[in-house]
């Protein structure tokens, strides 16, 4: 019997897997520098946390959750996203009683039973950041700038920022009613008509041409914002511009989760086809209350690690080999193996990336392994070198070879490691 990774999942394998690590690191680095602390929450939670937090009428809750009953009879769900878990943890640990905002970042696996296709998986990876407990447009702008800086640090040039405001509990109901009025007058199928009644904003996101064609005159949320929401949004836009971040206003931007209020945004990459969102987020001022907590106005984002690697690939950025080895040790014979082993250990302890030939292959096989490893140098040790107390350091690109005394190899390689 043989096995394959389940549908909609895949394995990150070397050397490509290095890019997943690079992306996780790069996307979280700006948030870490901005005072966001690391949080890790369980991969599964009470089902009700997501059905209430993410929104009963979202696709995620109605169709995409991996829900199971534990042996103890409790309904649990593999997390489809991170925000509800972070809010749950903040409430559980009473952090809202301390200094605000609470700034947290995370990274991990998320699970959605989606129709699998390129860039859309059932198991995927996100880096996220959340700032909880403060209603300050500078926080919304900060998070957006941090995400854009993360993408830029990877060399990505094609990430576009779409920006919108969804209003608040004061102005959203009137907009929702106006939108419903408009949508009820359209020629829609039964499922979509039902959606108009439950979650009319999602209809704006319908991708079918026959629906799209009818949506041209739909009322826009930005025309229905109250004074406070309008001023808040203007402030966010001004701060983004001041920080040199370009954005596109998109009054039709709708997110796939129900908890959003005011600022919403998405990061798109045009090299990815249909699944073009490499990240997204927004403000969720009511979520804490929805899951039984106090008022805790908050904002955050999650960036897709898998799709960001795909975006880098689309821009031709995966050519360089990430984290290549500095050296590859080739012992010529048993005695050399015994001698080179402590040298390799010493080099690694000194912070150098070093591998060696295993399995007692002949010189040819070992040199081939050295070439394939991508290392810059081969460290070749034969009987004559042992007698001389030296090792041959061969530059694998040029073929130049020098004998370096064993006691000086660390210094020699460190000098070349710049
Ligand atoms: P989201 O838009 O559902 O937001 O997901 C964020 C990002 O995760 C997407 O833009 C995409 O790059 C990636 N992603 C989502 N689903 C998949 C999938 N099936 N396969 C591959 N990548 C995927 C959230 O999850 C919110 N929690 C973001 C947030 C944080 N809002 C406020 N705070």
Short mmCIF file of C-alpha atoms and ligand atoms in Angstrom, two decimals:
data_model
loop_
_atom_site.label_atom_id
_atom_site.label_comp_id
_atom_site.label_asym_id
_atom_site.label_seq_id
_atom_site.Cartn_x
_atom_site.Cartn_y
_atom_site.Cartn_z
CA UNK A 1 0.00 0.00 0.00
CA UNK A 2 1.28 3.45 -0.84
CA UNK A 3 0.07 6.82 0.34
CA UNK A 4 -0.20 10.29 -1.07
CA UNK A 5 -0.69 13.62 0.66
CA UNK A 6 -4.47 14.26 0.89
CA UNK A 7 -6.16 16.26 -1.86
CA UNK A 8 -5.59 19.98 -1.51
CA UNK A 9 -2.39 19.51 0.50
CA UNK A 10 1.25 19.29 -0.53
CA UNK A 11 4.69 18.79 0.94
CA UNK A 12 7.26 21.53 1.13
CA UNK A 13 10.45 19.81 0.00
CA UNK A 14 14.04 21.09 -0.22
CA UNK A 15 15.33 23.24 -1.74
CA UNK A 16 11.97 24.99 -2.35
CA UNK A 17 10.97 24.58 1.30
CA UNK A 18 13.73 27.03 2.20
CA UNK A 19 11.66 29.70 0.50
CA UNK A 20 8.73 28.99 2.81
CA UNK A 21 11.03 29.65 5.77
CA UNK A 22 12.45 32.76 4.11
CA UNK A 23 8.95 34.09 3.45
CA UNK A 24 7.73 33.41 6.99
CA UNK A 25 10.75 35.18 8.34
CA UNK A 26 10.53 38.17 6.01
CA UNK A 27 6.78 38.69 6.44
CA UNK A 28 6.97 38.61 10.23
CA UNK A 29 10.20 40.62 10.64
CA UNK A 30 8.63 44.09 10.22
CA UNK A 31 5.94 43.29 12.83
CA UNK A 32 8.56 41.93 15.24
CA UNK A 33 10.51 45.16 14.83
CA UNK A 34 7.34 47.14 15.56
CA UNK A 35 6.74 45.61 18.99
CA UNK A 36 4.45 42.70 18.10
CA UNK A 37 4.98 39.74 20.46
CA UNK A 38 4.77 36.12 19.34
CA UNK A 39 1.63 34.12 20.10
CA UNK A 40 0.97 30.45 19.41
CA UNK A 41 -2.51 29.04 19.81
CA UNK A 42 -3.82 25.47 19.33
CA UNK A 43 -4.54 24.18 15.83
CA UNK A 44 -8.10 23.32 16.93
CA UNK A 45 -10.67 25.20 18.96
CA UNK A 46 -14.27 24.93 20.09
CA UNK A 47 -16.38 24.90 16.92
CA UNK A 48 -18.58 27.71 18.28
CA UNK A 49 -15.59 30.08 18.46
CA UNK A 50 -15.42 30.03 14.66
CA UNK A 51 -19.12 29.80 13.88
CA UNK A 52 -19.77 32.84 16.07
CA UNK A 53 -16.52 34.69 15.41
CA UNK A 54 -16.04 34.14 11.70
CA UNK A 55 -19.77 34.48 10.95
CA UNK A 56 -22.50 31.84 10.58
CA UNK A 57 -23.27 32.83 7.01
CA UNK A 58 -19.73 32.84 5.61
CA UNK A 59 -18.60 30.12 3.19
CA UNK A 60 -15.89 29.26 5.69
CA UNK A 61 -18.40 28.31 8.38
CA UNK A 62 -21.11 26.81 6.18
CA UNK A 63 -18.92 24.68 3.88
CA UNK A 64 -15.25 24.78 4.64
CA UNK A 65 -14.59 23.82 8.24
CA UNK A 66 -12.92 20.61 9.33
CA UNK A 67 -15.18 19.84 12.25
CA UNK A 68 -15.08 16.69 14.35
CA UNK A 69 -16.39 15.38 17.62
CA UNK A 70 -13.74 14.60 20.19
CA UNK A 71 -13.79 11.35 22.16
CA UNK A 72 -15.20 13.41 25.00
CA UNK A 73 -18.15 14.43 22.83
CA UNK A 74 -17.05 18.03 22.24
CA UNK A 75 -17.35 19.64 18.81
CA UNK A 76 -13.92 20.86 17.73
CA UNK A 77 -12.75 22.51 14.50
CA UNK A 78 -9.34 22.79 12.87
CA UNK A 79 -8.71 26.54 12.75
CA UNK A 80 -9.70 28.04 9.39
CA UNK A 81 -8.05 31.37 10.34
CA UNK A 82 -6.15 32.92 13.24
CA UNK A 83 -7.98 36.03 14.36
CA UNK A 84 -10.77 34.39 16.38
CA UNK A 85 -8.17 32.25 18.20
CA UNK A 86 -6.04 35.28 19.05
CA UNK A 87 -9.04 37.17 20.43
CA UNK A 88 -10.07 34.07 22.42
CA UNK A 89 -6.56 33.84 23.93
CA UNK A 90 -6.44 37.56 24.77
CA UNK A 91 -9.80 37.27 26.55
CA UNK A 92 -8.88 34.04 28.32
CA UNK A 93 -5.64 35.53 29.66
CA UNK A 94 -7.24 38.87 30.55
CA UNK A 95 -4.66 40.85 28.56
CA UNK A 96 -7.22 43.58 27.87
CA UNK A 97 -6.74 44.71 31.51
CA UNK A 98 -3.11 45.66 30.74
CA UNK A 99 -1.53 48.21 28.44
CA UNK A 100 -3.27 48.71 25.10
CA UNK A 101 -2.96 48.03 22.26
CA UNK A 102 -1.96 44.41 22.63
CA UNK A 103 0.23 43.63 19.63
CA UNK A 104 0.67 40.01 18.61
CA UNK A 105 1.99 38.09 15.61
CA UNK A 106 1.70 34.42 14.69
CA UNK A 107 2.56 31.91 12.04
CA UNK A 108 1.11 28.50 11.38
CA UNK A 109 -1.13 26.08 9.53
CA UNK A 110 -4.77 26.78 8.70
CA UNK A 111 -7.40 24.44 7.30
CA UNK A 112 -10.29 25.05 4.93
CA UNK A 113 -12.21 22.45 2.99
CA UNK A 114 -11.97 24.44 -0.25
CA UNK A 115 -12.20 23.41 -3.87
CA UNK A 116 -8.53 22.70 -4.41
CA UNK A 117 -6.81 24.54 -7.26
CA UNK A 118 -3.55 26.34 -7.98
CA UNK A 119 -2.87 28.62 -5.01
CA UNK A 120 -5.88 27.41 -3.06
CA UNK A 121 -5.23 24.60 -0.63
CA UNK A 122 -7.02 22.79 2.16
CA UNK A 123 -3.99 23.10 4.37
CA UNK A 124 -2.08 26.36 4.03
CA UNK A 125 0.20 28.61 5.97
CA UNK A 126 -0.21 32.19 7.15
CA UNK A 127 1.78 34.81 8.98
CA UNK A 128 -0.56 37.08 10.91
CA UNK A 129 -0.45 40.18 13.07
CA UNK A 130 -3.16 41.67 15.27
CA UNK A 131 -3.32 44.89 17.31
CA UNK A 132 -6.10 44.67 19.88
CA UNK A 133 -7.80 47.16 22.13
CA UNK A 134 -7.27 50.45 20.40
CA UNK A 135 -9.24 52.51 17.90
CA UNK A 136 -6.50 54.50 16.26
CA UNK A 137 -6.18 54.95 12.48
CA UNK A 138 -2.40 54.93 12.93
CA UNK A 139 -2.64 51.26 13.92
CA UNK A 140 -4.55 50.36 10.75
CA UNK A 141 -1.93 52.26 8.74
CA UNK A 142 0.94 50.71 10.71
CA UNK A 143 -0.21 47.18 9.95
CA UNK A 144 -0.64 47.90 6.25
CA UNK A 145 2.81 49.49 6.04
CA UNK A 146 4.37 46.52 7.87
CA UNK A 147 2.83 44.08 5.40
CA UNK A 148 3.95 46.09 2.38
CA UNK A 149 7.47 46.34 3.87
CA UNK A 150 7.49 42.55 4.32
CA UNK A 151 6.61 41.92 0.68
CA UNK A 152 9.13 44.53 -0.47
CA UNK A 153 11.91 42.95 1.62
CA UNK A 154 11.46 39.76 -0.42
CA UNK A 155 12.06 41.72 -3.60
CA UNK A 156 8.41 41.55 -4.69
CA UNK A 157 7.43 44.46 -6.87
CA UNK A 158 3.97 43.44 -8.04
CA UNK A 159 1.95 43.56 -4.82
CA UNK A 160 -1.02 45.94 -5.03
CA UNK A 161 -2.98 47.22 -2.06
CA UNK A 162 -6.77 47.52 -2.26
CA UNK A 163 -8.39 49.60 0.45
CA UNK A 164 -11.97 50.04 1.62
CA UNK A 165 -14.06 50.91 4.65
CA UNK A 166 -17.10 48.84 5.62
CA UNK A 167 -18.48 51.35 8.12
CA UNK A 168 -19.50 50.67 11.70
CA UNK A 169 -22.55 49.47 13.59
CA UNK A 170 -24.01 52.97 13.20
CA UNK A 171 -23.84 53.33 9.42
CA UNK A 172 -23.58 49.75 8.13
CA UNK A 173 -27.25 48.79 8.75
CA UNK A 174 -28.53 51.63 6.53
CA UNK A 175 -26.08 50.66 3.79
CA UNK A 176 -27.01 47.00 4.11
CA UNK A 177 -30.69 47.91 3.72
CA UNK A 178 -30.00 50.11 0.68
CA UNK A 179 -27.95 47.33 -0.91
CA UNK A 180 -30.67 44.76 -0.21
CA UNK A 181 -33.26 47.04 -1.81
CA UNK A 182 -31.12 47.24 -4.92
CA UNK A 183 -30.31 43.51 -5.03
CA UNK A 184 -33.94 42.44 -4.55
CA UNK A 185 -34.73 44.16 -7.85
CA UNK A 186 -32.24 42.04 -9.82
CA UNK A 187 -32.72 38.82 -11.74
CA UNK A 188 -30.90 36.35 -9.49
CA UNK A 189 -31.07 32.60 -8.87
CA UNK A 190 -32.58 31.27 -5.70
CA UNK A 191 -29.32 30.67 -3.79
CA UNK A 192 -28.15 34.20 -4.52
CA UNK A 193 -31.53 35.64 -3.51
CA UNK A 194 -31.18 33.83 -0.20
CA UNK A 195 -27.73 35.32 0.14
CA UNK A 196 -29.18 38.80 -0.40
CA UNK A 197 -31.22 38.30 2.75
CA UNK A 198 -28.44 36.83 4.92
CA UNK A 199 -25.23 38.44 3.70
CA UNK A 200 -25.88 40.99 0.93
CA UNK A 201 -22.31 42.31 0.89
CA UNK A 202 -21.06 38.93 -0.33
CA UNK A 203 -23.23 39.23 -3.42
CA UNK A 204 -21.06 42.19 -4.48
CA UNK A 205 -18.19 39.71 -4.65
CA UNK A 206 -20.00 37.35 -7.06
CA UNK A 207 -17.65 36.46 -9.91
CA UNK A 208 -20.26 35.27 -12.47
CA UNK A 209 -20.52 37.64 -15.47
CA UNK A 210 -24.35 37.54 -15.52
CA UNK A 211 -24.41 38.73 -11.90
CA UNK A 212 -21.56 41.18 -12.33
CA UNK A 213 -23.33 42.86 -15.25
CA UNK A 214 -26.30 43.65 -13.01
CA UNK A 215 -24.18 45.07 -10.20
CA UNK A 216 -22.93 48.15 -12.05
CA UNK A 217 -25.34 50.54 -10.34
CA UNK A 218 -25.15 48.96 -6.87
CA UNK A 219 -24.93 51.42 -3.97
CA UNK A 220 -21.38 51.77 -2.66
CA UNK A 221 -20.49 51.50 1.01
CA UNK A 222 -18.23 54.53 0.78
CA UNK A 223 -21.26 56.68 -0.10
CA UNK A 224 -23.02 55.56 3.10
CA UNK A 225 -20.30 56.02 5.72
CA UNK A 226 -21.18 58.11 8.78
CA UNK A 227 -19.08 61.17 9.60
CA UNK A 228 -16.90 59.34 12.11
CA UNK A 229 -16.17 56.44 9.71
CA UNK A 230 -15.43 58.86 6.87
CA UNK A 231 -12.99 60.85 9.01
CA UNK A 232 -11.34 57.65 10.28
CA UNK A 233 -10.89 56.37 6.73
CA UNK A 234 -9.46 59.69 5.54
CA UNK A 235 -6.94 59.55 8.36
CA UNK A 236 -5.84 56.01 7.40
CA UNK A 237 -5.44 57.06 3.77
CA UNK A 238 -3.45 60.16 4.74
CA UNK A 239 -1.08 58.15 6.93
CA UNK A 240 -0.49 55.59 4.19
CA UNK A 241 0.35 58.32 1.72
CA UNK A 242 2.64 59.99 4.26
CA UNK A 243 4.48 56.67 4.70
CA UNK A 244 4.88 56.33 0.94
CA UNK A 245 2.48 53.42 0.50
CA UNK A 246 0.36 53.49 -2.65
CA UNK A 247 -3.18 52.09 -2.48
CA UNK A 248 -6.20 51.72 -4.71
CA UNK A 249 -9.60 52.63 -3.30
CA UNK A 250 -11.96 49.73 -3.94
CA UNK A 251 -15.46 50.37 -2.59
CA UNK A 252 -16.43 46.88 -3.78
CA UNK A 253 -13.81 45.09 -1.77
CA UNK A 254 -15.61 42.47 0.32
CA UNK A 255 -13.80 40.05 2.60
CA UNK A 256 -14.76 36.42 3.19
CA UNK A 257 -15.22 36.83 6.94
CA UNK A 258 -18.07 38.58 8.72
CA UNK A 259 -16.26 40.30 11.57
CA UNK A 260 -14.94 43.31 9.66
CA UNK A 261 -15.81 46.92 10.44
CA UNK A 262 -14.33 50.09 8.99
CA UNK A 263 -10.90 49.55 7.38
CA UNK A 264 -10.56 46.49 5.14
CA UNK A 265 -7.76 45.75 2.72
CA UNK A 266 -6.32 43.10 0.50
CA UNK A 267 -2.86 42.59 -1.01
CA UNK A 268 -3.07 41.29 -4.57
CA UNK A 269 -0.50 39.89 -6.94
CA UNK A 270 -1.34 39.79 -10.62
CA UNK A 271 0.98 36.90 -11.42
CA UNK A 272 -1.19 34.35 -9.61
CA UNK A 273 -4.30 33.93 -11.75
CA UNK A 274 -7.62 33.50 -9.96
CA UNK A 275 -6.22 33.17 -6.43
CA UNK A 276 -4.56 36.57 -6.50
CA UNK A 277 -4.83 37.60 -2.83
CA UNK A 278 -1.48 37.17 -1.14
CA UNK A 279 -2.84 38.68 2.06
CA UNK A 280 -5.71 40.53 3.62
CA UNK A 281 -7.16 41.96 6.77
CA UNK A 282 -8.95 44.80 8.42
CA UNK A 283 -10.54 46.17 11.53
CA UNK A 284 -12.86 44.01 13.63
CA UNK A 285 -14.20 46.25 16.38
CA UNK A 286 -17.07 43.97 17.40
CA UNK A 287 -15.47 40.52 17.37
CA UNK A 288 -14.50 40.44 21.04
CA UNK A 289 -18.08 41.19 22.08
CA UNK A 290 -19.39 38.56 19.67
CA UNK A 291 -17.43 35.89 21.50
CA UNK A 292 -18.35 37.06 24.98
CA UNK A 293 -15.63 39.62 25.72
CA UNK A 294 -15.61 43.35 26.45
CA UNK A 295 -15.43 45.98 23.71
CA UNK A 296 -11.99 45.57 22.17
CA UNK A 297 -11.61 47.48 18.90
CA UNK A 298 -8.88 45.75 16.91
CA UNK A 299 -7.22 45.48 13.54
CA UNK A 300 -5.00 42.89 11.88
CA UNK A 301 -3.96 40.94 8.82
CA UNK A 302 -2.92 37.52 7.66
CA UNK A 303 -0.52 36.98 4.77
CA UNK A 304 -0.47 33.73 2.81
CA UNK A 305 2.95 32.08 2.90
CA UNK A 306 2.21 29.61 0.08
CA UNK A 307 0.88 32.25 -2.27
CA UNK A 308 3.72 34.64 -1.47
CA UNK A 309 6.19 31.95 -2.59
CA UNK A 310 4.13 31.54 -5.78
CA UNK A 311 4.23 35.32 -6.30
CA UNK A 312 8.01 35.28 -5.90
CA UNK A 313 8.20 32.48 -8.42
CA UNK A 314 6.04 34.49 -10.84
CA UNK A 315 8.51 37.36 -10.51
CA UNK A 316 11.48 35.07 -11.09
CA UNK A 317 12.81 35.54 -7.58
CA UNK A 318 13.37 31.87 -6.73
CA UNK A 319 16.52 31.54 -8.81
CA UNK A 320 19.11 32.08 -6.15
CA UNK A 321 19.60 29.11 -3.89
CA UNK A 322 18.54 30.18 -0.40
CA UNK A 323 20.85 29.46 2.52
CA UNK A 324 23.46 27.61 0.49
CA UNK A 325 26.10 25.60 2.29
CA UNK A 326 29.47 27.20 2.88
CA UNK A 327 31.43 23.97 2.62
CA UNK A 328 31.10 20.26 1.97
CA UNK A 329 33.64 17.88 3.52
CA UNK A 330 35.02 14.98 1.50
CA UNK A 331 37.09 12.47 3.51
CA UNK A 332 39.26 10.16 1.44
CA UNK A 333 39.20 6.96 3.48
CA UNK A 334 38.31 5.75 6.98
CA UNK A 335 40.99 7.61 8.90
CA UNK A 336 40.11 10.85 7.09
CA UNK A 337 36.43 10.35 7.97
CA UNK A 338 37.31 10.03 11.63
CA UNK A 339 39.40 13.19 11.47
CA UNK A 340 37.08 15.29 9.40
CA UNK A 341 34.03 14.61 11.57
CA UNK A 342 35.23 16.78 14.52
CA UNK A 343 36.35 19.46 12.05
CA UNK A 344 32.85 19.60 10.53
CA UNK A 345 31.35 19.81 14.04
CA UNK A 346 33.72 22.63 14.93
CA UNK A 347 32.90 24.58 11.76
CA UNK A 348 29.18 24.25 12.45
CA UNK A 349 29.64 25.42 16.04
CA UNK A 350 31.46 28.43 14.64
CA UNK A 351 28.28 29.27 12.74
CA UNK A 352 29.23 27.97 9.30
CA UNK A 353 26.85 25.90 7.18
CA UNK A 354 28.71 22.67 6.47
CA UNK A 355 27.76 19.19 5.33
CA UNK A 356 29.91 16.12 4.59
CA UNK A 357 29.85 12.99 2.46
CA UNK A 358 28.26 9.99 4.17
CA UNK A 359 27.96 6.34 3.34
CA UNK A 360 31.58 5.59 2.45
CA UNK A 361 31.22 6.40 -1.24
CA UNK A 362 34.30 6.68 -3.44
CA UNK A 363 36.01 9.99 -4.20
CA UNK A 364 34.01 10.46 -7.38
CA UNK A 365 30.64 10.03 -5.69
CA UNK A 366 31.70 12.25 -2.80
CA UNK A 367 32.86 15.04 -5.13
CA UNK A 368 29.62 14.78 -7.05
CA UNK A 369 27.72 15.14 -3.77
CA UNK A 370 29.83 18.23 -2.99
CA UNK A 371 28.94 19.76 -6.36
CA UNK A 372 25.24 18.98 -5.97
CA UNK A 373 25.14 20.40 -2.47
CA UNK A 374 25.59 23.90 -3.83
CA UNK A 375 28.43 24.50 -1.35
CA UNK A 376 31.03 27.08 -2.19
CA UNK A 377 33.99 24.98 -1.05
CA UNK A 378 34.87 21.31 -0.81
CA UNK A 379 37.10 20.39 2.14
CA UNK A 380 39.09 17.40 0.95
CA UNK A 381 41.10 15.36 3.41
CA UNK A 382 43.43 12.52 2.30
CA UNK A 383 46.22 10.58 4.00
CA UNK A 384 48.87 13.05 2.84
CA UNK A 385 46.85 15.97 4.19
CA UNK A 386 46.50 14.22 7.54
CA UNK A 387 50.27 13.86 7.72
CA UNK A 388 50.70 17.53 6.82
CA UNK A 389 48.01 18.60 9.31
CA UNK A 390 46.12 20.41 6.58
CA UNK A 391 42.96 20.16 4.51
CA UNK A 392 42.54 20.95 0.81
CA UNK A 393 40.03 23.76 0.35
CA UNK A 394 38.68 23.64 -3.18
CA UNK A 395 36.62 26.50 -4.60
CA UNK A 396 33.89 24.58 -6.41
CA UNK A 397 33.15 27.40 -8.82
CA UNK A 398 36.69 28.10 -10.03
CA UNK A 399 38.38 24.77 -9.22
CA UNK A 400 41.20 26.59 -7.34
CA UNK A 401 42.59 24.55 -4.49
CA UNK A 402 44.70 25.58 -1.47
CA UNK A 403 46.02 23.62 1.50
CA UNK A 404 44.91 25.22 4.76
CA UNK A 405 46.31 24.08 8.15
CA UNK A 406 43.56 22.30 10.15
CA UNK A 407 43.85 24.81 12.97
CA UNK A 408 43.11 27.67 10.57
CA UNK A 409 40.14 26.30 8.62
CA UNK A 410 37.53 28.08 10.75
CA UNK A 411 39.25 31.43 10.32
CA UNK A 412 39.84 30.80 6.63
CA UNK A 413 36.18 29.99 5.89
CA UNK A 414 34.86 32.75 8.13
CA UNK A 415 36.99 35.22 6.22
CA UNK A 416 35.36 34.02 2.99
CA UNK A 417 31.87 34.04 4.51
CA UNK A 418 31.18 37.70 3.89
P1 LIG B 1 -8.15 35.64 4.66
O1 LIG B 1 -8.29 36.68 3.59
O2 LIG B 1 -9.18 34.60 4.73
O3 LIG B 1 -8.04 36.43 6.02
O4 LIG B 1 -6.73 34.94 4.49
C1 LIG B 1 -5.54 35.69 4.41
C2 LIG B 1 -4.63 35.13 3.34
O5 LIG B 1 -4.39 33.73 3.56
C3 LIG B 1 -5.20 35.18 1.93
O6 LIG B 1 -5.02 36.44 1.35
C4 LIG B 1 -4.38 34.11 1.23
O7 LIG B 1 -3.13 34.61 0.84
C5 LIG B 1 -4.18 33.07 2.32
N1 LIG B 1 -5.16 31.99 2.15
C6 LIG B 1 -6.46 31.95 2.58
N2 LIG B 1 -7.04 30.81 2.21
C7 LIG B 1 -6.13 30.09 1.53
C8 LIG B 1 -6.12 28.81 0.88
N3 LIG B 1 -7.19 28.02 0.89
N4 LIG B 1 -4.98 28.40 0.27
C9 LIG B 1 -3.88 29.18 0.26
N5 LIG B 1 -3.82 30.38 0.86
C10 LIG B 1 -4.92 30.85 1.48
C11 LIG B 1 -7.91 35.85 7.24
O8 LIG B 1 -7.61 34.69 7.41
C12 LIG B 1 -8.08 36.82 8.39
N6 LIG B 1 -7.88 36.08 9.65
C13 LIG B 1 -7.10 37.97 8.26
C14 LIG B 1 -7.20 38.95 9.39
C15 LIG B 1 -6.41 39.04 10.47
N7 LIG B 1 -8.14 39.87 9.54
C16 LIG B 1 -7.95 40.53 10.66
N8 LIG B 1 -6.90 40.02 11.26
#
